[in-house]
Backbone as JSON Lines, residues from 0, in Angstrom:
{"i":0,"aa":"X","n":[-13.37,10.19,-23.77],"ca":[-14.01,9.24,-22.9],"c":[-15.35,9.78,-22.41]}
{"i":1,"aa":"X","n":[-15.7,10.95,-22.84],"ca":[-16.96,11.55,-22.38],"c":[-18.16,10.69,-22.75]}
{"i":2,"aa":"X","n":[-19.13,10.61,-21.84],"ca":[-20.35,9.88,-22.12],"c":[-20.33,8.44,-21.67]}
{"i":3,"aa":"X","n":[-19.17,7.89,-21.42],"ca":[-19.11,6.49,-20.98],"c":[-19.28,6.43,-19.47]}
{"i":4,"aa":"X","n":[-19.94,5.42,-19.01],"ca":[-20.15,5.2,-17.58],"c":[-20.64,6.5,-16.92]}
{"i":5,"aa":"X","n":[-21.75,6.97,-17.38],"ca":[-22.31,8.18,-16.8],"c":[-22.4,8.03,-15.28]}
{"i":6,"aa":"X","n":[-21.9,9.0,-14.54],"ca":[-21.88,8.97,-13.08],"c":[-21.14,7.74,-12.55]}
{"i":7,"aa":"X","n":[-19.94,7.5,-13.08],"ca":[-19.18,6.32,-12.67],"c":[-19.05,6.27,-11.14]}
{"i":8,"aa":"X","n":[-19.27,5.11,-10.58],"ca":[-19.15,4.89,-9.14],"c":[-20.42,5.16,-8.37]}
{"i":9,"aa":"X","n":[-21.42,5.66,-9.03],"ca":[-22.68,6.0,-8.35],"c":[-23.28,4.79,-7.62]}
{"i":10,"aa":"X","n":[-23.16,3.6,-8.22],"ca":[-23.76,2.41,-7.61],"c":[-22.74,1.53,-6.9]}
{"i":11,"aa":"X","n":[-21.51,2.03,-6.77],"ca":[-20.52,1.29,-6.0],"c":[-19.4,0.64,-6.79]}
{"i":12,"aa":"X","n":[-19.4,0.76,-8.1],"ca":[-18.29,0.21,-8.9],"c":[-17.06,1.07,-8.65]}
{"i":13,"aa":"X","n":[-15.89,0.42,-8.63],"ca":[-14.68,1.22,-8.5],"c":[-13.6,0.71,-9.45]}
{"i":14,"aa":"X","n":[-12.8,1.65,-9.9],"ca":[-11.74,1.37,-10.86],"c":[-11.11,2.68,-11.27]}
{"i":15,"aa":"X","n":[-10.36,2.63,-12.34],"ca":[-9.66,3.81,-12.83],"c":[-9.94,3.96,-14.32]}
{"i":16,"aa":"X","n":[-9.85,5.18,-14.84],"ca":[-9.97,5.34,-16.29],"c":[-8.89,4.5,-16.97]}
{"i":17,"aa":"X","n":[-9.22,3.93,-18.12],"ca":[-8.29,3.06,-18.83],"c":[-6.97,3.74,-19.13]}
{"i":18,"aa":"X","n":[-7.01,5.03,-19.49],"ca":[-5.78,5.76,-19.8],"c":[-4.85,5.8,-18.58]}
{"i":19,"aa":"X","n":[-5.43,6.03,-17.41],"ca":[-4.65,6.07,-16.17],"c":[-4.07,4.68,-15.88]}
{"i":20,"aa":"X","n":[-4.87,3.64,-16.06],"ca":[-4.39,2.28,-15.83],"c":[-3.27,1.92,-16.81]}
{"i":21,"aa":"X","n":[-3.36,2.41,-18.04],"ca":[-2.32,2.18,-19.03],"c":[-1.01,2.81,-18.57]}
{"i":22,"aa":"X","n":[-1.07,4.05,-18.1],"ca":[0.12,4.73,-17.58],"c":[0.71,4.01,-16.38]}
{"i":23,"aa":"X","n":[-0.14,3.52,-15.49],"ca":[0.33,2.78,-14.31],"c":[1.02,1.49,-14.73]}
{"i":24,"aa":"X","n":[0.45,0.8,-15.73],"ca":[1.05,-0.45,-16.2],"c":[2.41,-0.21,-16.85]}
{"i":25,"aa":"X","n":[2.54,0.86,-17.61],"ca":[3.84,1.18,-18.23],"c":[4.84,1.54,-17.13]}
{"i":26,"aa":"X","n":[4.42,2.34,-16.18],"ca":[5.3,2.72,-15.07],"c":[5.78,1.5,-14.3]}
{"i":27,"aa":"X","n":[4.92,0.49,-14.2],"ca":[5.28,-0.74,-13.5],"c":[6.41,-1.52,-14.16]}
{"i":28,"aa":"X","n":[6.7,-1.19,-15.41],"ca":[7.79,-1.87,-16.12],"c":[9.15,-1.25,-15.83]}
{"i":29,"aa":"X","n":[9.15,-0.1,-15.17],"ca":[10.41,0.6,-14.87],"c":[10.91,0.14,-13.51]}
{"i":30,"aa":"X","n":[12.06,-0.49,-13.53],"ca":[12.67,-0.97,-12.28],"c":[13.99,-0.25,-12.07]}
{"i":31,"aa":"X","n":[14.39,-0.18,-10.84],"ca":[15.64,0.51,-10.54],"c":[16.15,0.1,-9.18]}
{"i":32,"aa":"X","n":[16.89,1.01,-8.59],"ca":[17.52,0.78,-7.29],"c":[16.43,0.6,-6.23]}
{"i":33,"aa":"X","n":[16.53,-0.49,-5.48],"ca":[15.49,-0.74,-4.47],"c":[15.86,-0.15,-3.11]}
{"i":34,"aa":"X","n":[17.13,0.09,-2.86],"ca":[17.54,0.69,-1.59],"c":[17.03,2.13,-1.52]}
{"i":35,"aa":"X","n":[16.51,2.54,-0.37],"ca":[16.0,3.91,-0.26],"c":[17.12,4.95,-0.4]}
{"i":36,"aa":"X","n":[16.75,6.12,-0.87],"ca":[17.73,7.17,-1.13],"c":[18.44,7.62,0.15]}
{"i":37,"aa":"X","n":[17.79,7.47,1.31],"ca":[18.42,7.91,2.55],"c":[19.33,6.86,3.18]}
{"i":38,"aa":"X","n":[19.52,5.72,2.51],"ca":[20.51,4.73,2.97],"c":[21.83,4.99,2.25]}
{"i":39,"aa":"X","n":[22.93,4.59,2.84],"ca":[24.24,4.81,2.22],"c":[24.3,4.15,0.84]}
{"i":40,"aa":"X","n":[23.83,2.92,0.77],"ca":[23.86,2.18,-0.49],"c":[22.97,2.83,-1.56]}
{"i":41,"aa":"X","n":[21.77,3.23,-1.17],"ca":[20.84,3.84,-2.11],"c":[21.35,5.17,-2.64]}
{"i":42,"aa":"X","n":[21.91,5.99,-1.75],"ca":[22.45,7.28,-2.17],"c":[23.64,7.09,-3.09]}
{"i":43,"aa":"X","n":[24.56,6.21,-2.73],"ca":[25.75,5.97,-3.55],"c":[25.36,5.46,-4.94]}
{"i":44,"aa":"X","n":[24.4,4.57,-5.01],"ca":[23.98,4.02,-6.3],"c":[23.34,5.1,-7.17]}
{"i":45,"aa":"X","n":[22.51,5.95,-6.57],"ca":[21.87,7.02,-7.35],"c":[22.9,8.03,-7.84]}
{"i":46,"aa":"X","n":[23.81,8.43,-6.96],"ca":[24.84,9.38,-7.37],"c":[25.71,8.79,-8.48]}
{"i":47,"aa":"X","n":[26.05,7.54,-8.36],"ca":[26.86,6.88,-9.39],"c":[26.12,6.88,-10.73]}
{"i":48,"aa":"X","n":[24.85,6.54,-10.7],"ca":[24.05,6.49,-11.93],"c":[23.91,7.88,-12.55]}
{"i":49,"aa":"X","n":[23.67,8.88,-11.72],"ca":[23.44,10.24,-12.22],"c":[24.71,10.92,-12.73]}
{"i":50,"aa":"X","n":[25.86,10.56,-12.19],"ca":[27.1,11.26,-12.57],"c":[27.88,10.54,-13.66]}
{"i":51,"aa":"X","n":[27.31,9.5,-14.24],"ca":[27.99,8.75,-15.3],"c":[27.8,9.36,-16.69]}
{"i":52,"aa":"X","n":[26.84,10.29,-16.83],"ca":[26.57,10.82,-18.17],"c":[26.07,12.26,-18.06]}
{"i":53,"aa":"X","n":[26.14,12.95,-19.2],"ca":[25.59,14.3,-19.28],"c":[24.09,14.28,-19.0]}
{"i":54,"aa":"X","n":[23.41,13.21,-19.46],"ca":[21.97,13.1,-19.22],"c":[21.67,13.08,-17.72]}
{"i":55,"aa":"X","n":[22.55,12.48,-16.93],"ca":[22.36,12.45,-15.49],"c":[22.46,13.84,-14.87]}
{"i":56,"aa":"X","n":[23.42,14.62,-15.34],"ca":[23.55,15.99,-14.84],"c":[22.34,16.83,-15.26]}
{"i":57,"aa":"X","n":[21.83,16.57,-16.47],"ca":[20.63,17.27,-16.93],"c":[19.43,16.89,-16.06]}
{"i":58,"aa":"X","n":[19.33,15.62,-15.7],"ca":[18.24,15.17,-14.82],"c":[18.34,15.83,-13.46]}
{"i":59,"aa":"X","n":[19.55,15.95,-12.93],"ca":[19.71,16.63,-11.64],"c":[19.31,18.09,-11.75]}
{"i":60,"aa":"X","n":[19.66,18.71,-12.86],"ca":[19.29,20.11,-13.07],"c":[17.77,20.25,-13.12]}
{"i":61,"aa":"X","n":[17.09,19.36,-13.88],"ca":[15.63,19.41,-13.97],"c":[14.98,19.2,-12.6]}
{"i":62,"aa":"X","n":[15.61,18.37,-11.76],"ca":[15.04,18.08,-10.44],"c":[15.37,19.16,-9.41]}
{"i":63,"aa":"X","n":[16.21,20.12,-9.78],"ca":[16.54,21.21,-8.86],"c":[17.74,20.94,-7.96]}
{"i":64,"aa":"X","n":[18.59,20.0,-8.35],"ca":[19.82,19.75,-7.59],"c":[20.85,20.73,-8.11]}
{"i":65,"aa":"X","n":[21.04,21.84,-7.38],"ca":[21.98,22.89,-7.79],"c":[23.0,23.07,-6.67]}
{"i":66,"aa":"X","n":[24.07,22.31,-6.76],"ca":[25.13,22.4,-5.75],"c":[26.46,22.62,-6.47]}
{"i":67,"aa":"X","n":[27.43,23.05,-5.71],"ca":[28.76,23.28,-6.29],"c":[29.42,21.95,-6.61]}
{"i":68,"aa":"X","n":[30.37,21.96,-7.55],"ca":[31.1,20.72,-7.83],"c":[31.78,20.16,-6.58]}
{"i":69,"aa":"X","n":[32.22,21.03,-5.71],"ca":[32.88,20.6,-4.47],"c":[31.91,19.8,-3.58]}
{"i":70,"aa":"X","n":[30.68,20.3,-3.47],"ca":[29.67,19.6,-2.67],"c":[29.35,18.25,-3.3]}
{"i":71,"aa":"X","n":[29.19,18.23,-4.61],"ca":[28.89,16.97,-5.3],"c":[30.02,15.97,-5.1]}
{"i":72,"aa":"X","n":[31.25,16.42,-5.17],"ca":[32.39,15.53,-4.95],"c":[32.4,15.0,-3.51]}
{"i":73,"aa":"X","n":[32.02,15.84,-2.56],"ca":[31.95,15.4,-1.16],"c":[30.87,14.34,-0.99]}
{"i":74,"aa":"X","n":[29.75,14.49,-1.69],"ca":[28.69,13.47,-1.65],"c":[29.2,12.16,-2.23]}
{"i":75,"aa":"X","n":[29.87,12.25,-3.37],"ca":[30.38,11.05,-4.03],"c":[31.43,10.34,-3.17]}
{"i":76,"aa":"X","n":[32.23,11.11,-2.48],"ca":[33.27,10.54,-1.61],"c":[32.73,10.12,-0.25]}
{"i":77,"aa":"X","n":[31.43,10.32,-0.05],"ca":[30.74,9.98,1.2],"c":[31.31,10.74,2.4]}
{"i":78,"aa":"X","n":[31.82,11.95,2.12],"ca":[32.31,12.82,3.19],"c":[31.19,13.66,3.78]}
{"i":79,"aa":"X","n":[30.18,13.92,2.95],"ca":[29.01,14.68,3.39],"c":[27.76,14.0,2.87]}
{"i":80,"aa":"X","n":[26.66,14.23,3.56],"ca":[25.37,13.67,3.16],"c":[24.43,14.81,2.76]}
{"i":81,"aa":"X","n":[23.72,14.67,1.65],"ca":[22.76,15.72,1.27],"c":[21.66,15.87,2.32]}
{"i":82,"aa":"X","n":[21.12,17.09,2.4],"ca":[19.99,17.3,3.31],"c":[18.75,16.61,2.74]}
{"i":83,"aa":"X","n":[17.66,16.61,3.51],"ca":[16.45,15.9,3.1],"c":[15.91,16.39,1.76]}
{"i":84,"aa":"X","n":[15.92,17.7,1.57],"ca":[15.4,18.26,0.32],"c":[16.23,17.77,-0.87]}
{"i":85,"aa":"X","n":[17.55,17.77,-0.74],"ca":[18.4,17.31,-1.84],"c":[18.31,15.8,-2.02]}
{"i":86,"aa":"X","n":[18.1,15.06,-0.95],"ca":[17.88,13.62,-1.11],"c":[16.64,13.36,-1.96]}
{"i":87,"aa":"X","n":[15.57,14.1,-1.68],"ca":[14.33,13.94,-2.45],"c":[14.56,14.35,-3.91]}
{"i":88,"aa":"X","n":[15.32,15.41,-4.12],"ca":[15.61,15.86,-5.49],"c":[16.49,14.83,-6.22]}
{"i":89,"aa":"X","n":[17.46,14.27,-5.54],"ca":[18.31,13.24,-6.16],"c":[17.49,12.01,-6.53]}
{"i":90,"aa":"X","n":[16.56,11.63,-5.67],"ca":[15.71,10.49,-5.97],"c":[14.82,10.8,-7.18]}
{"i":91,"aa":"X","n":[14.26,12.0,-7.24],"ca":[13.44,12.4,-8.38],"c":[14.28,12.42,-9.66]}
{"i":92,"aa":"X","n":[15.5,12.92,-9.58],"ca":[16.38,12.95,-10.75],"c":[16.71,11.54,-11.21]}
{"i":93,"aa":"X","n":[16.96,10.65,-10.27],"ca":[17.28,9.26,-10.62],"c":[16.13,8.62,-11.39]}
{"i":94,"aa":"X","n":[14.9,8.74,-10.86],"ca":[13.76,8.12,-11.52],"c":[13.44,8.77,-12.85]}
{"i":95,"aa":"X","n":[13.63,10.08,-12.95],"ca":[13.44,10.76,-14.23],"c":[14.42,10.21,-15.27]}
{"i":96,"aa":"X","n":[15.68,10.1,-14.92],"ca":[16.68,9.56,-15.84],"c":[16.4,8.1,-16.15]}
{"i":97,"aa":"X","n":[16.0,7.35,-15.15],"ca":[15.71,5.92,-15.36],"c":[14.58,5.75,-16.36]}
{"i":98,"aa":"X","n":[13.51,6.54,-16.2],"ca":[12.38,6.47,-17.13],"c":[12.84,6.81,-18.55]}
{"i":99,"aa":"X","n":[13.63,7.86,-18.69],"ca":[14.11,8.26,-20.01],"c":[14.99,7.18,-20.63]}
{"i":100,"aa":"X","n":[15.81,6.55,-19.81],"ca":[16.72,5.53,-20.34],"c":[16.01,4.25,-20.76]}
{"i":101,"aa":"X","n":[14.89,3.93,-20.13],"ca":[14.21,2.68,-20.47],"c":[13.11,2.86,-21.51]}
{"i":102,"aa":"X","n":[12.77,4.1,-21.86],"ca":[11.66,4.34,-22.8],"c":[11.87,3.63,-24.14]}
{"i":103,"aa":"X","n":[13.05,3.7,-24.7],"ca":[13.31,3.04,-25.98],"c":[13.15,1.54,-25.86]}
{"i":104,"aa":"X","n":[13.67,0.98,-24.77],"ca":[13.54,-0.46,-24.55],"c":[12.07,-0.85,-24.38]}
{"i":105,"aa":"X","n":[11.31,-0.03,-23.67],"ca":[9.89,-0.33,-23.48],"c":[9.16,-0.38,-24.82]}
{"i":106,"aa":"X","n":[9.45,0.58,-25.68],"ca":[8.81,0.59,-27.01],"c":[9.12,-0.69,-27.77]}
{"i":107,"aa":"X","n":[10.4,-1.08,-27.75],"ca":[10.8,-2.29,-28.49],"c":[10.12,-3.53,-27.9]}
{"i":108,"aa":"X","n":[10.1,-3.62,-26.58],"ca":[9.49,-4.79,-25.94],"c":[7.99,-4.88,-26.2]}
{"i":109,"aa":"X","n":[7.31,-3.74,-26.14],"ca":[5.86,-3.74,-26.33],"c":[5.47,-3.91,-27.8]}
{"i":110,"aa":"X","n":[6.26,-3.32,-28.71],"ca":[5.99,-3.5,-30.14],"c":[6.3,-4.91,-30.6]}
{"i":111,"aa":"X","n":[7.29,-5.55,-29.97],"ca":[7.62,-6.95,-30.22],"c":[7.76,-7.23,-31.73]}
{"i":112,"aa":"X","n":[8.64,-6.47,-32.38],"ca":[8.89,-6.63,-33.83],"c":[7.61,-6.57,-34.65]}
{"i":113,"aa":"X","n":[6.69,-5.7,-34.27],"ca":[5.46,-5.52,-35.02],"c":[4.33,-6.46,-34.63]}
{"i":114,"aa":"X","n":[4.64,-7.45,-33.79],"ca":[3.6,-8.41,-33.39],"c":[2.72,-7.86,-32.26]}
{"i":115,"aa":"X","n":[3.16,-6.82,-31.59],"ca":[2.39,-6.25,-30.5],"c":[2.52,-7.04,-29.22]}
{"i":116,"aa":"X","n":[1.67,-6.72,-28.28],"ca":[1.69,-7.35,-26.96],"c":[0.27,-7.76,-26.58]}
{"i":117,"aa":"X","n":[0.16,-8.95,-26.01],"ca":[-1.12,-9.44,-25.52],"c":[-1.41,-8.73,-24.2]}
{"i":118,"aa":"X","n":[-2.56,-8.05,-24.13],"ca":[-2.93,-7.26,-22.97],"c":[-4.16,-7.86,-22.31]}
{"i":119,"aa":"X","n":[-4.08,-8.03,-20.99],"ca":[-5.25,-8.48,-20.24],"c":[-5.88,-7.27,-19.58]}
{"i":120,"aa":"X","n":[-7.17,-7.12,-19.81],"ca":[-7.92,-6.0,-19.26],"c":[-8.9,-6.55,-18.23]}
{"i":121,"aa":"X","n":[-8.75,-6.11,-17.0],"ca":[-9.65,-6.55,-15.93],"c":[-10.71,-5.47,-15.69]}
{"i":122,"aa":"X","n":[-11.97,-5.83,-15.79],"ca":[-13.04,-4.83,-15.67],"c":[-13.11,-4.23,-14.27]}
{"i":123,"aa":"X","n":[-13.94,-3.22,-14.15],"ca":[-14.1,-2.55,-12.85],"c":[-14.56,-3.55,-11.79]}
{"i":124,"aa":"X","n":[-14.24,-3.25,-10.55],"ca":[-14.66,-4.08,-9.43],"c":[-16.1,-3.7,-9.1]}
{"i":125,"aa":"X","n":[-17.0,-4.66,-9.24],"ca":[-18.42,-4.41,-8.98],"c":[-18.9,-5.13,-7.72]}
{"i":126,"aa":"X","n":[-17.98,-5.47,-6.84],"ca":[-18.35,-6.21,-5.63],"c":[-19.37,-5.44,-4.78]}
{"i":127,"aa":"X","n":[-19.29,-4.13,-4.77],"ca":[-20.21,-3.33,-3.96],"c":[-21.45,-2.86,-4.69]}
{"i":128,"aa":"X","n":[-21.69,-3.39,-5.89],"ca":[-22.83,-2.95,-6.7],"c":[-24.0,-3.92,-6.51]}
{"i":129,"aa":"X","n":[-25.2,-3.38,-6.31],"ca":[-26.39,-4.24,-6.23],"c":[-26.54,-5.0,-7.54]}
{"i":130,"aa":"X","n":[-27.04,-6.23,-7.43],"ca":[-27.14,-7.11,-8.6],"c":[-27.87,-6.46,-9.77]}
{"i":131,"aa":"X","n":[-28.95,-5.72,-9.49],"ca":[-29.73,-5.15,-10.57],"c":[-28.98,-4.06,-11.35]}
{"i":132,"aa":"X","n":[-27.88,-3.53,-10.77],"ca":[-27.1,-2.49,-11.46],"c":[-25.79,-3.0,-12.05]}
{"i":133,"aa":"X","n":[-25.47,-4.27,-11.8],"ca":[-24.2,-4.81,-12.29],"c":[-24.22,-4.97,-13.8]}
{"i":134,"aa":"X","n":[-23.06,-4.72,-14.4],"ca":[-22.86,-4.96,-15.83],"c":[-22.18,-6.32,-15.98]}
{"i":135,"aa":"X","n":[-22.5,-7.02,-17.03],"ca":[-21.9,-8.32,-17.29],"c":[-20.56,-8.1,-18.0]}
{"i":136,"aa":"X","n":[-19.49,-8.04,-17.21],"ca":[-18.15,-7.79,-17.75],"c":[-17.19,-8.88,-17.28]}
{"i":137,"aa":"X","n":[-16.4,-9.37,-18.2],"ca":[-15.4,-10.39,-17.89],"c":[-14.02,-9.86,-18.29]}
{"i":138,"aa":"X","n":[-12.97,-10.41,-17.7],"ca":[-11.63,-10.02,-18.16],"c":[-11.49,-10.28,-19.65]}
{"i":139,"aa":"X","n":[-10.8,-9.39,-20.33],"ca":[-10.59,-9.53,-21.77],"c":[-9.09,-9.6,-22.04]}
{"i":140,"aa":"X","n":[-8.75,-10.37,-23.05],"ca":[-7.36,-10.5,-23.47],"c":[-7.31,-10.23,-24.97]}
{"i":141,"aa":"X","n":[-6.57,-9.17,-25.34],"ca":[-6.48,-8.8,-26.75],"c":[-5.03,-8.51,-27.13]}
{"i":142,"aa":"X","n":[-4.73,-8.66,-28.39],"ca":[-3.39,-8.34,-28.88],"c":[-3.4,-6.88,-29.35]}
{"i":143,"aa":"X","n":[-2.51,-6.09,-28.79],"ca":[-2.47,-4.66,-29.1],"c":[-1.18,-4.37,-29.84]}
{"i":144,"aa":"X","n":[-1.3,-3.73,-31.0],"ca":[-0.11,-3.32,-31.75],"c":[-0.38,-1.98,-32.42]}
{"i":145,"aa":"X","n":[0.7,-1.31,-32.76],"ca":[0.6,-0.04,-33.48],"c":[0.4,1.19,-32.63]}
{"i":146,"aa":"X","n":[0.29,1.04,-31.32],"ca":[0.05,2.22,-30.47],"c":[1.13,2.42,-29.41]}
{"i":147,"aa":"X","n":[2.05,1.48,-29.3],"ca":[2.97,1.5,-28.17],"c":[3.93,2.67,-28.16]}
{"i":148,"aa":"X","n":[4.44,3.09,-29.31],"ca":[5.34,4.25,-29.33],"c":[4.62,5.49,-28.79]}
{"i":149,"aa":"X","n":[3.39,5.69,-29.25],"ca":[2.59,6.82,-28.76],"c":[2.3,6.69,-27.27]}
{"i":150,"aa":"X","n":[1.98,5.48,-26.83],"ca":[1.65,5.28,-25.42],"c":[2.85,5.58,-24.53]}
{"i":151,"aa":"X","n":[4.02,5.09,-24.9],"ca":[5.22,5.34,-24.09],"c":[5.59,6.82,-24.12]}
{"i":152,"aa":"X","n":[5.49,7.46,-25.27],"ca":[5.78,8.9,-25.34],"c":[4.8,9.69,-24.47]}
{"i":153,"aa":"X","n":[3.53,9.34,-24.51],"ca":[2.53,10.03,-23.68],"c":[2.82,9.81,-22.2]}
{"i":154,"aa":"X","n":[3.2,8.59,-21.85],"ca":[3.55,8.29,-20.45],"c":[4.75,9.13,-20.03]}
{"i":155,"aa":"X","n":[5.76,9.22,-20.9],"ca":[6.96,10.01,-20.58],"c":[6.61,11.49,-20.35]}
{"i":156,"aa":"X","n":[5.66,11.99,-21.15],"ca":[5.28,13.4,-21.08],"c":[4.16,13.66,-20.08]}
{"i":157,"aa":"X","n":[3.71,12.61,-19.38],"ca":[2.56,12.72,-18.46],"c":[1.36,13.35,-19.18]}
{"i":158,"aa":"X","n":[1.14,12.92,-20.43],"ca":[0.07,13.44,-21.27],"c":[-1.14,12.5,-21.19]}
{"i":159,"aa":"X","n":[-2.02,12.75,-20.24],"ca":[-3.18,11.9,-20.02],"c":[-4.16,11.96,-21.2]}
{"i":160,"aa":"X","n":[-4.23,13.09,-21.88],"ca":[-5.12,13.19,-23.04],"c":[-4.67,12.24,-24.15]}
{"i":161,"aa":"X","n":[-3.36,12.18,-24.41],"ca":[-2.85,11.28,-25.44],"c":[-3.0,9.82,-24.99]}
{"i":162,"aa":"X","n":[-2.75,9.54,-23.71],"ca":[-2.98,8.18,-23.21],"c":[-4.45,7.78,-23.38]}
{"i":163,"aa":"X","n":[-5.36,8.74,-23.18],"ca":[-6.78,8.47,-23.37],"c":[-7.08,8.17,-24.84]}
{"i":164,"aa":"X","n":[-6.43,8.9,-25.76],"ca":[-6.63,8.63,-27.2],"c":[-6.1,7.24,-27.55]}
{"i":165,"aa":"X","n":[-4.98,6.86,-26.98],"ca":[-4.43,5.52,-27.2],"c":[-5.39,4.47,-26.64]}
{"i":166,"aa":"X","n":[-5.91,4.73,-25.44],"ca":[-6.84,3.78,-24.83],"c":[-8.09,3.61,-25.68]}
{"i":167,"aa":"X","n":[-8.56,4.69,-26.29],"ca":[-9.7,4.59,-27.2],"c":[-9.4,3.64,-28.36]}
{"i":168,"aa":"X","n":[-8.17,3.69,-28.87],"ca":[-7.79,2.77,-29.95],"c":[-7.76,1.32,-29.45]}
{"i":169,"aa":"X","n":[-7.31,1.14,-28.22],"ca":[-7.3,-0.21,-27.63],"c":[-8.74,-0.7,-27.48]}
{"i":170,"aa":"X","n":[-9.62,0.18,-27.02],"ca":[-11.02,-0.2,-26.83],"c":[-11.69,-0.59,-28.15]}
{"i":171,"aa":"X","n":[-11.28,0.05,-29.24],"ca":[-11.85,-0.31,-30.55],"c":[-11.58,-1.77,-30.89]}
{"i":172,"aa":"X","n":[-10.49,-2.34,-30.35],"ca":[-10.16,-3.75,-30.62],"c":[-11.11,-4.71,-29.9]}
{"i":173,"aa":"X","n":[-11.76,-4.23,-28.86],"ca":[-12.65,-5.07,-28.07],"c":[-13.94,-5.36,-28.83]}
{"i":174,"aa":"X","n":[-14.39,-4.41,-29.62],"ca":[-15.63,-4.61,-30.36],"c":[-16.79,-3.91,-29.69]}
{"i":175,"aa":"X","n":[-17.96,-4.51,-29.79],"ca":[-19.19,-3.85,-29.35],"c":[-19.26,-3.61,-27.85]}
{"i":176,"aa":"X","n":[-18.47,-4.32,-27.08],"ca":[-18.52,-4.18,-25.62],"c":[-17.49,-3.17,-25.09]}
{"i":177,"aa":"X","n":[-16.89,-2.37,-26.0],"ca":[-15.81,-1.47,-25.59],"c":[-16.2,-0.53,-24.47]}
{"i":178,"aa":"X","n":[-17.44,-0.08,-24.44],"ca":[-17.87,0.9,-23.46],"c":[-17.7,0.4,-22.02]}
{"i":179,"aa":"X","n":[-17.81,-0.9,-21.84],"ca":[-17.69,-1.46,-20.51],"c":[-16.28,-1.44,-19.95]}
{"i":180,"aa":"X","n":[-15.3,-1.08,-20.78],"ca":[-13.89,-1.11,-20.35],"c":[-13.23,0.26,-20.4]}
{"i":181,"aa":"X","n":[-14.04,1.31,-20.42],"ca":[-13.46,2.64,-20.36],"c":[-12.89,2.91,-18.96]}
{"i":182,"aa":"X","n":[-13.45,2.23,-17.96],"ca":[-12.88,2.18,-16.61],"c":[-12.53,0.73,-16.33]}
{"i":183,"aa":"X","n":[-11.41,0.52,-15.67],"ca":[-10.96,-0.85,-15.4],"c":[-10.41,-0.93,-13.99]}
{"i":184,"aa":"X","n":[-10.28,-2.16,-13.5],"ca":[-9.62,-2.33,-12.2],"c":[-8.11,-2.42,-12.42]}
{"i":185,"aa":"X","n":[-7.69,-3.03,-13.54],"ca":[-6.26,-3.07,-13.87],"c":[-6.07,-3.59,-15.28]}
{"i":186,"aa":"X","n":[-4.9,-3.34,-15.81],"ca":[-4.49,-3.96,-17.07],"c":[-3.07,-4.47,-16.87]}
{"i":187,"aa":"X","n":[-2.7,-5.45,-17.66],"ca":[-1.36,-5.98,-17.54],"c":[-0.95,-6.78,-18.76]}
{"i":188,"aa":"X","n":[0.32,-7.09,-18.83],"ca":[0.88,-7.85,-19.94],"c":[2.2,-8.45,-19.5]}
{"i":189,"aa":"X","n":[2.69,-9.37,-20.27],"ca":[4.01,-9.94,-20.03],"c":[4.9,-9.54,-21.2]}
{"i":190,"aa":"X","n":[5.73,-8.55,-20.99],"ca":[6.62,-8.08,-22.06],"c":[8.02,-7.9,-21.52]}
């Protein structure tokens, strides 16, 4: 992305790099338990989800939840409540497992049997830019295919460089005006 929008924001435009917006849009497709982890319902739901599979125990291990089986059983039986640090770790483990579990579905939904997904790209917000410095940019809608597996894998790995490479491929679909969309206010799709 080097060289595009030299000194971005200098004249008052604001937005995010396209790769970052792509990651945010993918993350927005992940839904889960809405009750907070510190509520009885939220904690019970997260513990239930995490203890149903080996992958859940692995997620707890990655998040730093290291308690004895006795303590875990007491949490499940609602006899004891985890401390704040463990509540935060349980929440992190839940979302980590949730992301991993939905990644395959996200790829299938976005690839749409090879047809791809129609993506709307909203240009940077130029409301604070003086007229003489404004770029003529309109929302763009393009069909994107062939990059979704890489995009979801990069999102899973928090690999911003790979997301940036994917975004460059998306920008190539725009044509001669691609440079104007290296930073965007948002992107979205219905998948």
